[in-house]
Coordinates of C-alpha atoms and ligand atoms in Angstrom, one line a residue:
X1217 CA 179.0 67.1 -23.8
X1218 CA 180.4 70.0 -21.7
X1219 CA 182.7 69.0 -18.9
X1220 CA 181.9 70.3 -15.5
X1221 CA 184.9 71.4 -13.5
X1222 CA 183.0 73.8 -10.9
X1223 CA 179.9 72.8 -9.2
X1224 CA 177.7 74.5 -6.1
X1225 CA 175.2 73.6 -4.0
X1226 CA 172.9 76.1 -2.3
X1227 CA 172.1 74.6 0.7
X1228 CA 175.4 73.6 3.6
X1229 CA 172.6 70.9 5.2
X1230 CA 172.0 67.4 6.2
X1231 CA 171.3 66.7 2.1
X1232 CA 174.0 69.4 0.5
X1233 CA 176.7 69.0 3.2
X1234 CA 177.6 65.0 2.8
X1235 CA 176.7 65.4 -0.8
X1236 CA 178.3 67.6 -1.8
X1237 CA 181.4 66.1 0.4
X1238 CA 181.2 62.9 -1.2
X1239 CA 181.6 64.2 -5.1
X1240 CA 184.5 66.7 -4.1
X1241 CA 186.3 63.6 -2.9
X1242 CA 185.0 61.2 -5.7
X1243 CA 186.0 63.7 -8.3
X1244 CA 189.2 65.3 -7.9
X1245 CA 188.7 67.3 -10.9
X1246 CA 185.7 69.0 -9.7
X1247 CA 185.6 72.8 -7.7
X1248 CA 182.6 72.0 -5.4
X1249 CA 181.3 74.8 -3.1
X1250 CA 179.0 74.4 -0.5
X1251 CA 177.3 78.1 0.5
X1252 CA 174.5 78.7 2.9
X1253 CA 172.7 81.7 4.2
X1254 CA 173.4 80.6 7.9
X1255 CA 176.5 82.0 8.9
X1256 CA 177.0 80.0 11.7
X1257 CA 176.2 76.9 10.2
X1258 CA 179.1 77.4 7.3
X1259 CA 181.3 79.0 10.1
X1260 CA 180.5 75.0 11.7
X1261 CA 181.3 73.6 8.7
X1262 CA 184.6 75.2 8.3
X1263 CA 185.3 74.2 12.0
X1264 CA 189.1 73.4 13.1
X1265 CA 188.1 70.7 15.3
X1266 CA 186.2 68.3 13.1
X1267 CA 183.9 66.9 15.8
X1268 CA 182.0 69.8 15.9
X1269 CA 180.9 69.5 12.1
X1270 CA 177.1 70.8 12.1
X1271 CA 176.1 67.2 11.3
X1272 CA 176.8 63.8 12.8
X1273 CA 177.4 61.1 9.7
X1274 CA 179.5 58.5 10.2
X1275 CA 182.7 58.7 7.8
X1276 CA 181.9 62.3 6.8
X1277 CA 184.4 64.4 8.9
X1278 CA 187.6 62.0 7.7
X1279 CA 186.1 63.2 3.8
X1280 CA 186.0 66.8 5.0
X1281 CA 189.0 66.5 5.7
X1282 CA 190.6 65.0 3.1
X1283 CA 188.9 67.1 1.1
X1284 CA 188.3 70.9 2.5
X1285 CA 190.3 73.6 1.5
X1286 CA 191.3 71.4 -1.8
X1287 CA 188.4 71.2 -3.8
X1288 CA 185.4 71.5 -1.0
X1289 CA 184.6 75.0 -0.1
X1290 CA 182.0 75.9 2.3
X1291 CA 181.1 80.2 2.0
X1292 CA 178.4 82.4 2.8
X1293 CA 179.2 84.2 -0.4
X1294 CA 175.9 82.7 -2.2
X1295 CA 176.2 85.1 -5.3
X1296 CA 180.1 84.5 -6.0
X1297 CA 179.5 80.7 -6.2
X1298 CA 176.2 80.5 -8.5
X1299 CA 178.0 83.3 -10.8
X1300 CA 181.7 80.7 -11.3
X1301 CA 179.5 77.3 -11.6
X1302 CA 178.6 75.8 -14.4
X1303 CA 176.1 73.6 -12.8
X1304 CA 174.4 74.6 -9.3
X1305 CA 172.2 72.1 -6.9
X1306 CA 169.3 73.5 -5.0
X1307 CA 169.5 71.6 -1.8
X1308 CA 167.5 74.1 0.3
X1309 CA 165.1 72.6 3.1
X1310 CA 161.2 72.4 1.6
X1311 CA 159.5 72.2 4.5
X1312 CA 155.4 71.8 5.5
X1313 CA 153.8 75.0 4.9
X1314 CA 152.5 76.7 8.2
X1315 CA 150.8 79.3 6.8
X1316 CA 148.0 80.0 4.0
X1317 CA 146.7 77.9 0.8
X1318 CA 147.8 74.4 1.7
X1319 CA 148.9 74.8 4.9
X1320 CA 149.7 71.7 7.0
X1321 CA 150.1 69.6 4.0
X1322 CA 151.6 71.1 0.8
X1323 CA 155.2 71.8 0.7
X1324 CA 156.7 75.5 1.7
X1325 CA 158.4 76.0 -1.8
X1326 CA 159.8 80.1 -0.5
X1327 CA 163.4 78.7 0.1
X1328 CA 163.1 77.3 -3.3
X1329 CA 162.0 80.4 -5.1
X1330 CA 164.5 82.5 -3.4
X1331 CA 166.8 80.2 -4.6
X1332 CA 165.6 80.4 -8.6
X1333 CA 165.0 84.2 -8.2
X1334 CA 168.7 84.6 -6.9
X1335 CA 170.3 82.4 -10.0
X1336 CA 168.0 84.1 -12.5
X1337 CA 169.7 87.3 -10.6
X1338 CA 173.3 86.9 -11.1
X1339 CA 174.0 84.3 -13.6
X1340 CA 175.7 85.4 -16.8
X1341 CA 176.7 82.5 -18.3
X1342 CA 174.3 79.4 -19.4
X1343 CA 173.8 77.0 -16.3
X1344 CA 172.2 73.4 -15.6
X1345 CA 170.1 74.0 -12.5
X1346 CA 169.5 71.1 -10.8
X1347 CA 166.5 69.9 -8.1
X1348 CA 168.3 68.2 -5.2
X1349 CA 165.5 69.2 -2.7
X1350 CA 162.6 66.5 -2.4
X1351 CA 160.0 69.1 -4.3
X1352 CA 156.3 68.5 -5.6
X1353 CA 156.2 66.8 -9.1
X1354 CA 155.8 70.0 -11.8
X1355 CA 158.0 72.2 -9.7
X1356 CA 160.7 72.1 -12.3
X1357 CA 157.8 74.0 -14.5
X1358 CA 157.5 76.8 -11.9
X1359 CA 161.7 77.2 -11.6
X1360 CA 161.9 77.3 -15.4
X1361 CA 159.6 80.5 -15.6
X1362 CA 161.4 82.1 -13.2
X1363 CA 164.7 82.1 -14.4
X1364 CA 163.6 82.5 -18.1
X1365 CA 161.3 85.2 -17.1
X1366 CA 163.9 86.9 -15.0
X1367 CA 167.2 86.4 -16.6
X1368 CA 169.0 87.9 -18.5
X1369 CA 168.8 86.0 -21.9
X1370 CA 171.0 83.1 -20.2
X1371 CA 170.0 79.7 -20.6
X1372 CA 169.1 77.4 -18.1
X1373 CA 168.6 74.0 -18.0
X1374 CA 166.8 72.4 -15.2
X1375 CA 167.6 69.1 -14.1
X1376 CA 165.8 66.7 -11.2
X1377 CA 168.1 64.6 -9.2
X1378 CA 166.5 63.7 -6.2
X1379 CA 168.6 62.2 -3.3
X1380 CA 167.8 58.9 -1.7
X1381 CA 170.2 59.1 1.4
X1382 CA 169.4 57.8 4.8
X1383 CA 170.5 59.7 7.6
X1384 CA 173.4 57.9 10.2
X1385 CA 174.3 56.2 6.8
X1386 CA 174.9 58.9 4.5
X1387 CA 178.5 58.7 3.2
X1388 CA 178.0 54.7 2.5
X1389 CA 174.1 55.5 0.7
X1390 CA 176.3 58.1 -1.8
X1391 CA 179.3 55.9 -2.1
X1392 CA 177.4 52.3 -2.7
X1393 CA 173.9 54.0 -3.6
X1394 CA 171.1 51.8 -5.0
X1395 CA 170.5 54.1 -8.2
X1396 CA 170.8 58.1 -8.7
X1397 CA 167.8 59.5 -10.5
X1398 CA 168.3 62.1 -13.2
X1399 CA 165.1 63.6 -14.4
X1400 CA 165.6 66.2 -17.8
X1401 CA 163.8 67.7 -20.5
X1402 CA 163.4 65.5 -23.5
X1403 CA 165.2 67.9 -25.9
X1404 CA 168.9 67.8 -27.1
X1405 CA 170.1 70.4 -24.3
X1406 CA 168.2 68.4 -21.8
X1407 CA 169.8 65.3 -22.8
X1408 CA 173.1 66.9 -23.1
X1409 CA 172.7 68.3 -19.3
X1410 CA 171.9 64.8 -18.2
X1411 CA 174.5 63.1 -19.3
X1412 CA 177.0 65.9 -17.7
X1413 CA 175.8 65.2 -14.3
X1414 CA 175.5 61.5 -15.3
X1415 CA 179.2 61.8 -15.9
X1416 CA 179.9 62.7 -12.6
X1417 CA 178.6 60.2 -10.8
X1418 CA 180.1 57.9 -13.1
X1419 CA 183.5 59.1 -11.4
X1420 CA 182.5 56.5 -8.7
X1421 CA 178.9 54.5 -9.6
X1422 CA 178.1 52.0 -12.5
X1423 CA 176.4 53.3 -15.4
X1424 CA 173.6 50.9 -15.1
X1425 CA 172.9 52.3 -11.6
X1426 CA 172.1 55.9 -13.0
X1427 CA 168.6 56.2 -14.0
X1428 CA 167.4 58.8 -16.5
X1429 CA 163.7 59.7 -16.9
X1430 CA 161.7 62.7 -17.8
X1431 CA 161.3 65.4 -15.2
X1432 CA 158.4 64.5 -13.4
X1433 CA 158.8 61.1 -13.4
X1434 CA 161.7 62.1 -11.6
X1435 CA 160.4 64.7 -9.2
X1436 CA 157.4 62.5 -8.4
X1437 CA 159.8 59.3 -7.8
X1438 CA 161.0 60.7 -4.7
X1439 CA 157.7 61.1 -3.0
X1440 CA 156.7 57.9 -4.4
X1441 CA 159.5 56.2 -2.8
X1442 CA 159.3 57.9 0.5
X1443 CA 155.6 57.2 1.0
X1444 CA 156.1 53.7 0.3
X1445 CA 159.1 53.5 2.8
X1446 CA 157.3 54.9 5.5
X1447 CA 154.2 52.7 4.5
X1448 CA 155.9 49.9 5.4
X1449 CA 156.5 50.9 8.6
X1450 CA 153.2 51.4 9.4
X1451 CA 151.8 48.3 8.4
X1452 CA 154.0 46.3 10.4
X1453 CA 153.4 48.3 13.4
X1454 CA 149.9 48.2 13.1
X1455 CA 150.3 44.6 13.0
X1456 CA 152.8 45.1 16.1
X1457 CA 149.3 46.2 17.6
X1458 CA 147.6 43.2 17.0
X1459 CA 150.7 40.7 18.2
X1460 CA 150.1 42.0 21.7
X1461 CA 146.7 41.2 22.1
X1462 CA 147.4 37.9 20.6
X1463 CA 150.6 36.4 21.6
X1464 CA 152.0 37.3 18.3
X1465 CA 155.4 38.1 17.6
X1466 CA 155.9 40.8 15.9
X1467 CA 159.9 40.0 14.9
X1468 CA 158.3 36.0 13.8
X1469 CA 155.8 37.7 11.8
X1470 CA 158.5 40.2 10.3
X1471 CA 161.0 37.6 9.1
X1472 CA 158.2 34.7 8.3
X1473 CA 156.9 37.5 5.8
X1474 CA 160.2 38.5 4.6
X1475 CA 161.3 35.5 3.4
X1476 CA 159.3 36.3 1.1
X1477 CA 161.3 37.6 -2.2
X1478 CA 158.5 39.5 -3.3
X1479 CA 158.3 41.1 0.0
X1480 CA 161.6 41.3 1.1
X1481 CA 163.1 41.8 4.5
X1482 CA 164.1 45.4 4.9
X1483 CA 162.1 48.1 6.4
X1484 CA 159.8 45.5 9.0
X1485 CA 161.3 46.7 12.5
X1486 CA 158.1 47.4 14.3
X1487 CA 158.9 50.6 16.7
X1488 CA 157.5 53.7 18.5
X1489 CA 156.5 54.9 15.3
X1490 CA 158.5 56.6 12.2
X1491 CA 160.4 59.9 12.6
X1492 CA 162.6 62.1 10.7
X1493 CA 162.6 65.4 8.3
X1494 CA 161.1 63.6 5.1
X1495 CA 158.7 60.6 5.9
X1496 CA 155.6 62.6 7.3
X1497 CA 156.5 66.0 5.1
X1498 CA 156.6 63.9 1.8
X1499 CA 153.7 62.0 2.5
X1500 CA 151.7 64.6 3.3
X1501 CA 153.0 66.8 0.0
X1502 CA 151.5 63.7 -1.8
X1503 CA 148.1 63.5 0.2
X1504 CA 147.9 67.3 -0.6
X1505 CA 148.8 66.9 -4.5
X1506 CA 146.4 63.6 -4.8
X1507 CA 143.8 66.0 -3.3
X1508 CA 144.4 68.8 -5.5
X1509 CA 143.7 66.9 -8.5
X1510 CA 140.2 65.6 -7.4
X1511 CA 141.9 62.2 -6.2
X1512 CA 140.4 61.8 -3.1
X1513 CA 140.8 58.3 -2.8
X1514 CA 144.8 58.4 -3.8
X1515 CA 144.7 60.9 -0.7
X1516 CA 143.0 59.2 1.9
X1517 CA 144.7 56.1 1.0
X1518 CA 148.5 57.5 1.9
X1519 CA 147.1 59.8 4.4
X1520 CA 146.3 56.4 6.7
X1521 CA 150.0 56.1 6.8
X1522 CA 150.7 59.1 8.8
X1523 CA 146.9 58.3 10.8
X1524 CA 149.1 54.9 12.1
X1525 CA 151.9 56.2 12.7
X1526 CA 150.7 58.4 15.3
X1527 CA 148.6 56.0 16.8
X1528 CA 151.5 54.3 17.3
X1529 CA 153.2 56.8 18.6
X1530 CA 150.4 57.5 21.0
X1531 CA 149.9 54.1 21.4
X1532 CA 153.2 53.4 23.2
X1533 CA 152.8 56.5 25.6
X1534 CA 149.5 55.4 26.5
X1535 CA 151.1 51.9 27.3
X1536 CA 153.8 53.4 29.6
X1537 CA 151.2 55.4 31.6
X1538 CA 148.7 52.8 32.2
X1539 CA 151.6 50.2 33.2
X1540 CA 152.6 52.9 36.0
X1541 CA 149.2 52.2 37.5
X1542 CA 147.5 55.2 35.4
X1543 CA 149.5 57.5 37.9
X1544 CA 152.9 59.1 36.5
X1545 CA 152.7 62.1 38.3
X1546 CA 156.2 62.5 40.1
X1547 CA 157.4 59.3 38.7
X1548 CA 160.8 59.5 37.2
X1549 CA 161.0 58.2 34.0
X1550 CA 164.3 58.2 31.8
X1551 CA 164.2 58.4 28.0
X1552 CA 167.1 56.6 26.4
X1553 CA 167.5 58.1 22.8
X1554 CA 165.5 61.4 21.4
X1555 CA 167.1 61.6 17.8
X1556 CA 165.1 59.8 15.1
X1557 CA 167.0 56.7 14.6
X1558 CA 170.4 55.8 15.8
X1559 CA 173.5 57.2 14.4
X1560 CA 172.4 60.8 14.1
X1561 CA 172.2 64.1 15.9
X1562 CA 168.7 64.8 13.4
X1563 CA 165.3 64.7 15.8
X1564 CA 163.1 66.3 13.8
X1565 CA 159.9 64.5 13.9
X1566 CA 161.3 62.2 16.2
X1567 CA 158.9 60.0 18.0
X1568 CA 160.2 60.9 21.1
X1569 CA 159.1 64.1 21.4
X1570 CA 155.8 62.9 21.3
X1571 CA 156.3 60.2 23.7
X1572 CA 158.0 62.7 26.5
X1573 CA 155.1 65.4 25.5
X1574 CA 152.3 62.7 26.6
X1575 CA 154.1 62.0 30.0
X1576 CA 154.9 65.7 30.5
X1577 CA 151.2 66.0 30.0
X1578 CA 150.7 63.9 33.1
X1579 CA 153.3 65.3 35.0
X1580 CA 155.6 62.6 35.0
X1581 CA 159.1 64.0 35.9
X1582 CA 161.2 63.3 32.5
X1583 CA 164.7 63.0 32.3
X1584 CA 166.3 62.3 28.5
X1585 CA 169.5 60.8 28.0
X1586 CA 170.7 60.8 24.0
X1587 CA 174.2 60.5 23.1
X1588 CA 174.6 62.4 20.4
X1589 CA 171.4 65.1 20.6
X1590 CA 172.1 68.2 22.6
X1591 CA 170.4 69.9 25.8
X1592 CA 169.5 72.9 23.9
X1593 CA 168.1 70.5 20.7
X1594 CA 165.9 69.0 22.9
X1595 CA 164.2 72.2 24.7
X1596 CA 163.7 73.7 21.0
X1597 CA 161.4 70.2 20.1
X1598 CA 159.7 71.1 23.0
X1599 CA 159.4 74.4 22.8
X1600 CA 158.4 74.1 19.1
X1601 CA 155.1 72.1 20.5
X1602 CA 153.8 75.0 22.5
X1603 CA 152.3 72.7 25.0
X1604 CA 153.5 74.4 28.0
X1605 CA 155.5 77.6 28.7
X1606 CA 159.5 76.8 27.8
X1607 CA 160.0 77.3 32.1
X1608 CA 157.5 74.0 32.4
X1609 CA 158.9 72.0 29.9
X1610 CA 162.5 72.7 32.3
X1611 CA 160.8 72.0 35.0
X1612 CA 159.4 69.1 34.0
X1613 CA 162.4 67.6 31.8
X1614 CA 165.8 67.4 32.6
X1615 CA 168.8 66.2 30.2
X1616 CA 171.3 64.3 31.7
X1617 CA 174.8 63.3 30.7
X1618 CA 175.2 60.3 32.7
X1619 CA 172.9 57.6 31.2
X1620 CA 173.8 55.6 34.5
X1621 CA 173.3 57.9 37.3
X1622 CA 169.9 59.0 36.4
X1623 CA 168.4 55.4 37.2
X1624 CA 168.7 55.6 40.5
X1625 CA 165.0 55.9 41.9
X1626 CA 163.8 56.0 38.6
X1627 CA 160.1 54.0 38.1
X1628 CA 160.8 53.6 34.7
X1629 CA 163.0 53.5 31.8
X1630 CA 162.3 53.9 27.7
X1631 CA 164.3 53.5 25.3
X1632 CA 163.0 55.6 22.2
X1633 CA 166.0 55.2 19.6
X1634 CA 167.9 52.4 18.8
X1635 CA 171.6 53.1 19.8
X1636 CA 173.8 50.4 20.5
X1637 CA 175.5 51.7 23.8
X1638 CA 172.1 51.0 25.3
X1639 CA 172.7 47.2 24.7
X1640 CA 176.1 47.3 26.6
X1641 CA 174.6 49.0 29.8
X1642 CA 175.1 47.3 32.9
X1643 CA 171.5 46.2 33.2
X1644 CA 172.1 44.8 36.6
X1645 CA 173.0 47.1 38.3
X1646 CA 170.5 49.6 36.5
X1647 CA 167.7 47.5 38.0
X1648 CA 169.7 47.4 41.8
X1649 CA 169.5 51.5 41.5
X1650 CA 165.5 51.5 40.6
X1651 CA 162.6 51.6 42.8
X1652 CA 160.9 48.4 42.3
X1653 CA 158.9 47.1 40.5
X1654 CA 161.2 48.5 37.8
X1655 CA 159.9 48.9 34.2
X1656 CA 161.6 48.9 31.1
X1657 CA 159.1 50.1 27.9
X1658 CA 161.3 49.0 24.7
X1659 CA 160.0 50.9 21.9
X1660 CA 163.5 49.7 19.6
X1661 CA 163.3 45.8 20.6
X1662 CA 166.1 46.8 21.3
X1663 CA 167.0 44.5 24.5
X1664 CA 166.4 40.4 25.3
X1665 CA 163.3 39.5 26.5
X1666 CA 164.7 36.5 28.3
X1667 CA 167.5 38.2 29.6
X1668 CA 165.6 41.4 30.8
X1669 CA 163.2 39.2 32.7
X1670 CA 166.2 37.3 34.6
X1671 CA 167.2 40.4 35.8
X1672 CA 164.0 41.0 37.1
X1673 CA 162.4 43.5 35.5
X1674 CA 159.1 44.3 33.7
X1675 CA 159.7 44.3 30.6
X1676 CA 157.3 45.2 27.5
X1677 CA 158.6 45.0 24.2
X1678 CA 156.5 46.6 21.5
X1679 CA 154.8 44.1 19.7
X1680 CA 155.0 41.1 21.9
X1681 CA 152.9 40.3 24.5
Ligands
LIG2644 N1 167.5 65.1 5.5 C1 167.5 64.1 4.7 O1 167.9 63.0 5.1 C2 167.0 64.2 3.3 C3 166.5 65.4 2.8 N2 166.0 65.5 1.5 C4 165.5 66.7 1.0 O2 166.6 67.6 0.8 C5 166.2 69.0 1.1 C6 167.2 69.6 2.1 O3 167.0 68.8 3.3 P1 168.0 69.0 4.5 O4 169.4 69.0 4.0 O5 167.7 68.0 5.5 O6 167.7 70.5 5.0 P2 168.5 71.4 6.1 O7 167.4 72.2 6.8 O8 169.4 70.5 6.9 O9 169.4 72.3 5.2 C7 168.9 73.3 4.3 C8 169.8 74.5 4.3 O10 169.4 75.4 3.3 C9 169.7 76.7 3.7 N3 169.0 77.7 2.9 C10 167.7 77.9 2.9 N4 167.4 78.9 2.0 C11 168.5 79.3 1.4 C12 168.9 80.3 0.5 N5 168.0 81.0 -0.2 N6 170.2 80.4 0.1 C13 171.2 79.7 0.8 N7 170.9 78.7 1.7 C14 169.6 78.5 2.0 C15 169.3 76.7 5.2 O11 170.0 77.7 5.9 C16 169.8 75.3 5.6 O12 171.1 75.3 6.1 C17 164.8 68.9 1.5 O13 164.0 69.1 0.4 C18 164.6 67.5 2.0 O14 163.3 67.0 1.8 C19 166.2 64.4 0.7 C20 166.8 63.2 1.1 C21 167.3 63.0 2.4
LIG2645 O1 164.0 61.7 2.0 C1 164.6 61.5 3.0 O2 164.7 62.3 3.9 C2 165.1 60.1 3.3 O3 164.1 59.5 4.2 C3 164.5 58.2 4.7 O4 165.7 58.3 5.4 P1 165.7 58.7 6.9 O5 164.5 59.4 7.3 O6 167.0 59.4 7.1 O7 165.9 57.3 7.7 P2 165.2 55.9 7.6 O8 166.2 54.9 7.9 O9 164.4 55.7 6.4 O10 164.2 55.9 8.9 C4 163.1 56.7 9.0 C5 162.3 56.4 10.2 O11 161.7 55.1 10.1 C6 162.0 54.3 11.3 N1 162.1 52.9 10.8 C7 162.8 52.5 9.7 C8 162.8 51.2 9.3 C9 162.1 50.3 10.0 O12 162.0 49.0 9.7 N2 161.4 50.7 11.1 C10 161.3 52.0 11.5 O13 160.7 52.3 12.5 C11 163.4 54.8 11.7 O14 163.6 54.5 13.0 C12 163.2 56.3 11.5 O15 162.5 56.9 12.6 C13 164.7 57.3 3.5 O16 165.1 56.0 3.9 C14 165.7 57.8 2.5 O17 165.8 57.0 1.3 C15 165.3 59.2 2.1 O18 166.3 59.8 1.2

């Protein structure tokens, strides 16, 4: 089995960058760069002052650290690295397509292609490519021709190793993960390459924790695993729907259900609906795949997932403007959290945007308080949404730095992501500085009930009555 001592990863982002950071520093041995076409994202990465890493992760910046400069590289120079590695990751983003055949639902696979096109290009010397990206199950078929059809006699052997991270706990998914897939060709130089990366992450994992299966098995895994993630958090907030018109509890119902070894207890927080790069994307690259082989059925059967969550989403907006007397116009309302889940700079698909959209839409005057998300993040989202001209969404929005401050006046308060400092607010004197009646829409449950109500404010938690 050949020994891989130099490894790189095409790709510097929220997949490639802690990845790749986590096997430099797990295997000593290894030469692991990190190269990106973004100049300023790799120029971040390579950062003196280690707060300003281009990603938030908790226990990532001590690892670059330890690690940078020794045997973690970050570089622009894209055709250097591929040409010195024996085995290179594509970690590039594979967005929803916006454009053409499939657009709206099947994966953008351009970043992908540019990627195989640009191996194929300058490699000399045989190479295991390997699928880090979350791709569409057969893609592995479509990066084999090009490389064989555009290289120059080299062999390549294509590997998929799809990455099961969770963002805000990224370092400790790599370090303690569940399983590592390994998806390869059935043939001796498949199972040769599998073992090689299997032997890397065998520098740090059980063996009985690294799973290998043929390609598509492996490639089709990821979506797989992803669509039943977020399914789960549809269902229980669609049954966080039906608590509040029935003095349900949606948290009772949660852990009664969890108990439950066959159903298990992870993955049942109701909230303001599902968010994130992968959830929505992946789904829909499944609804789109199930569609294109006549299985209509298989497609509308995921699609509801997505269908839920943005009723949800909707749902909860429409809750905070009918509260406030079906008049929000001019009413101040602060949004505590716009990032996608706690722990993380990442808001893309965040369910706040859609939330601040709605109210936006009625003129409410926003302001958006997020510790870790910045002013110029926030404007993009909005921008992105083409709503309203960029000058409205500044007139309308304002992001503050003072999570305090802002309340005072303010008719209502939301708190759209689930950071702890919003628990350790002084929620007295927040509700001295409101107008009153002062509201307080959890979409985290995030905050007592009893305690909330003592204070004296109104107080709806999603999915209780
Ligand atoms: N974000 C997450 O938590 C997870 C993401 N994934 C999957 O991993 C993949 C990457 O996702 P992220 O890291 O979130 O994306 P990202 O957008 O943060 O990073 C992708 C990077 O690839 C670079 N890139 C694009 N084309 C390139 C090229 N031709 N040459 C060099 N660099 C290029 C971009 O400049 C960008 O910095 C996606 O397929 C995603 O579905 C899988 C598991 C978790
Ligand atoms: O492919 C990916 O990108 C990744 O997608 C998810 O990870 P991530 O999106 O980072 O975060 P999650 O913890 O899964 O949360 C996703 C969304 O669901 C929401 N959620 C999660 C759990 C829950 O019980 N309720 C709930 O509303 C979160 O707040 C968040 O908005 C998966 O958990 C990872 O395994 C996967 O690798």
């Amino acid at each position: 089995m050949q020994k891989i001592t130099k490894i790189c990863c095409i790709g510097a982002g929220y997949v490639g960058g802690p990845t790749m950071s986590v096997i430099a520093n797990k295997c000593p041995h290894i030469q692991v760069t990190v190269v990106d076409i973004n100049q300023d994202r790799i120029d971040q990465w390579n950062t003196e002052d280690l707060d300003q890493l281009p990603i938030y992760e908790p226990g990532l910046k001590e690892i670059v650290a330890e690690n940078r400069g020794k045997n973690l590289f970050f570089s622009t120079e894209v055709d250097r690295a591929i040409d010195e590695a024996q085995m290179i990751f594509i970690s590039v983003n594979t967005p929803t397509k916006t454009y053409g055949k499939g657009k709206g639902q099947a994966a953008d696979l351009k970043f992908v292609e540019l990627c195989a096109r640009n191996i194929a290009k300058v490699s000399k010397t045989d190479k295991i490519v390997v699928e880090k990206s979350t791709l569409p199950v057969r893609t592995a078929q479509a990066i084999q021709n090009i490389l064989d059809n555009t290289g120059d006699g080299v062999h390549f052997e294509i590997l998929s190793n799809p990455e099961f991270l969770a963002e805000g706990t990224a370092i400790d998914d790599l370090i303690n993960a569940d399983r590592v897939l390994i998806g390869g060709n059935e043939t001796p130089s498949g199972q040769a390459a599998k073992d090689a990366l299997s032997a890397i992450y065998e520098n740090w994992l059980p063996k009985e924790r690294i799973l290998q299966t043929n390609i598509w098995s492996s490639e089709l895994s990821k979506l797989v695993a992803n669509a039943f993630l977020a399914q789960r958090v549809s269902s229980i907030n669609s049954i966080s729907a039906l608590c509040e018109k029935t003095d349900a509890n949606i948290q009772e119902i949660s852990r009664a259900i969890g108990f439950d070894s066959r159903i298990g207890p992870k993955f049942l927080n109701a909230s303001v609906g599902f968010g994130g790069s992968c959830f929505q994307k992946d789904i829909l690259n499944l609804v789109y795949i199930a569609r294109s082989f006549g299985l209509q059925e298989v497609a509308d059967y995921w699609e509801q997932v997505i269908i839920m969550n943005d009723y949800q989403k909707s749902r909860f907006a429409e809750h905070i403007i009918s509260t406030l007397y079906n008049t929000i116009s001019g009413k101040k309302i602060i949004l505590y959290g716009w990032a996608f889940k706690k722990d993380t700079n990442d808001t893309r698909e965040s369910a706040a945007i859609h939330v601040a959209n709605a109210l936006m839409e009625e003129h409410a005057e926003v302001i958006v308080y997020d510790p870790k998300v910045t002013e110029s993040r926030i404007y993009q989202d909005l921008d992105y949404l083409e709503t309203r001209s960029p000058e409205e969404n500044r007139r309308l929005l304002t992001v503050a730095k003072n999570p305090m401050e802002i309340t005072t006046d303010a008719h209502a308060i939301a708190i759209l992501t689930e950071w702890d400092e919003f628990k350790d607010y002084h929620w007295e004197k927040i509700y001295a500085q409101m107008l009153k009646p002062a509201f307080v829409f959890d979409g985290r449950r995030l905050l007592e009930t009893d305690t909330m109500k003592a204070i004296g404010f109104n107080y709806y938690k999603i999915g209780q009555s």
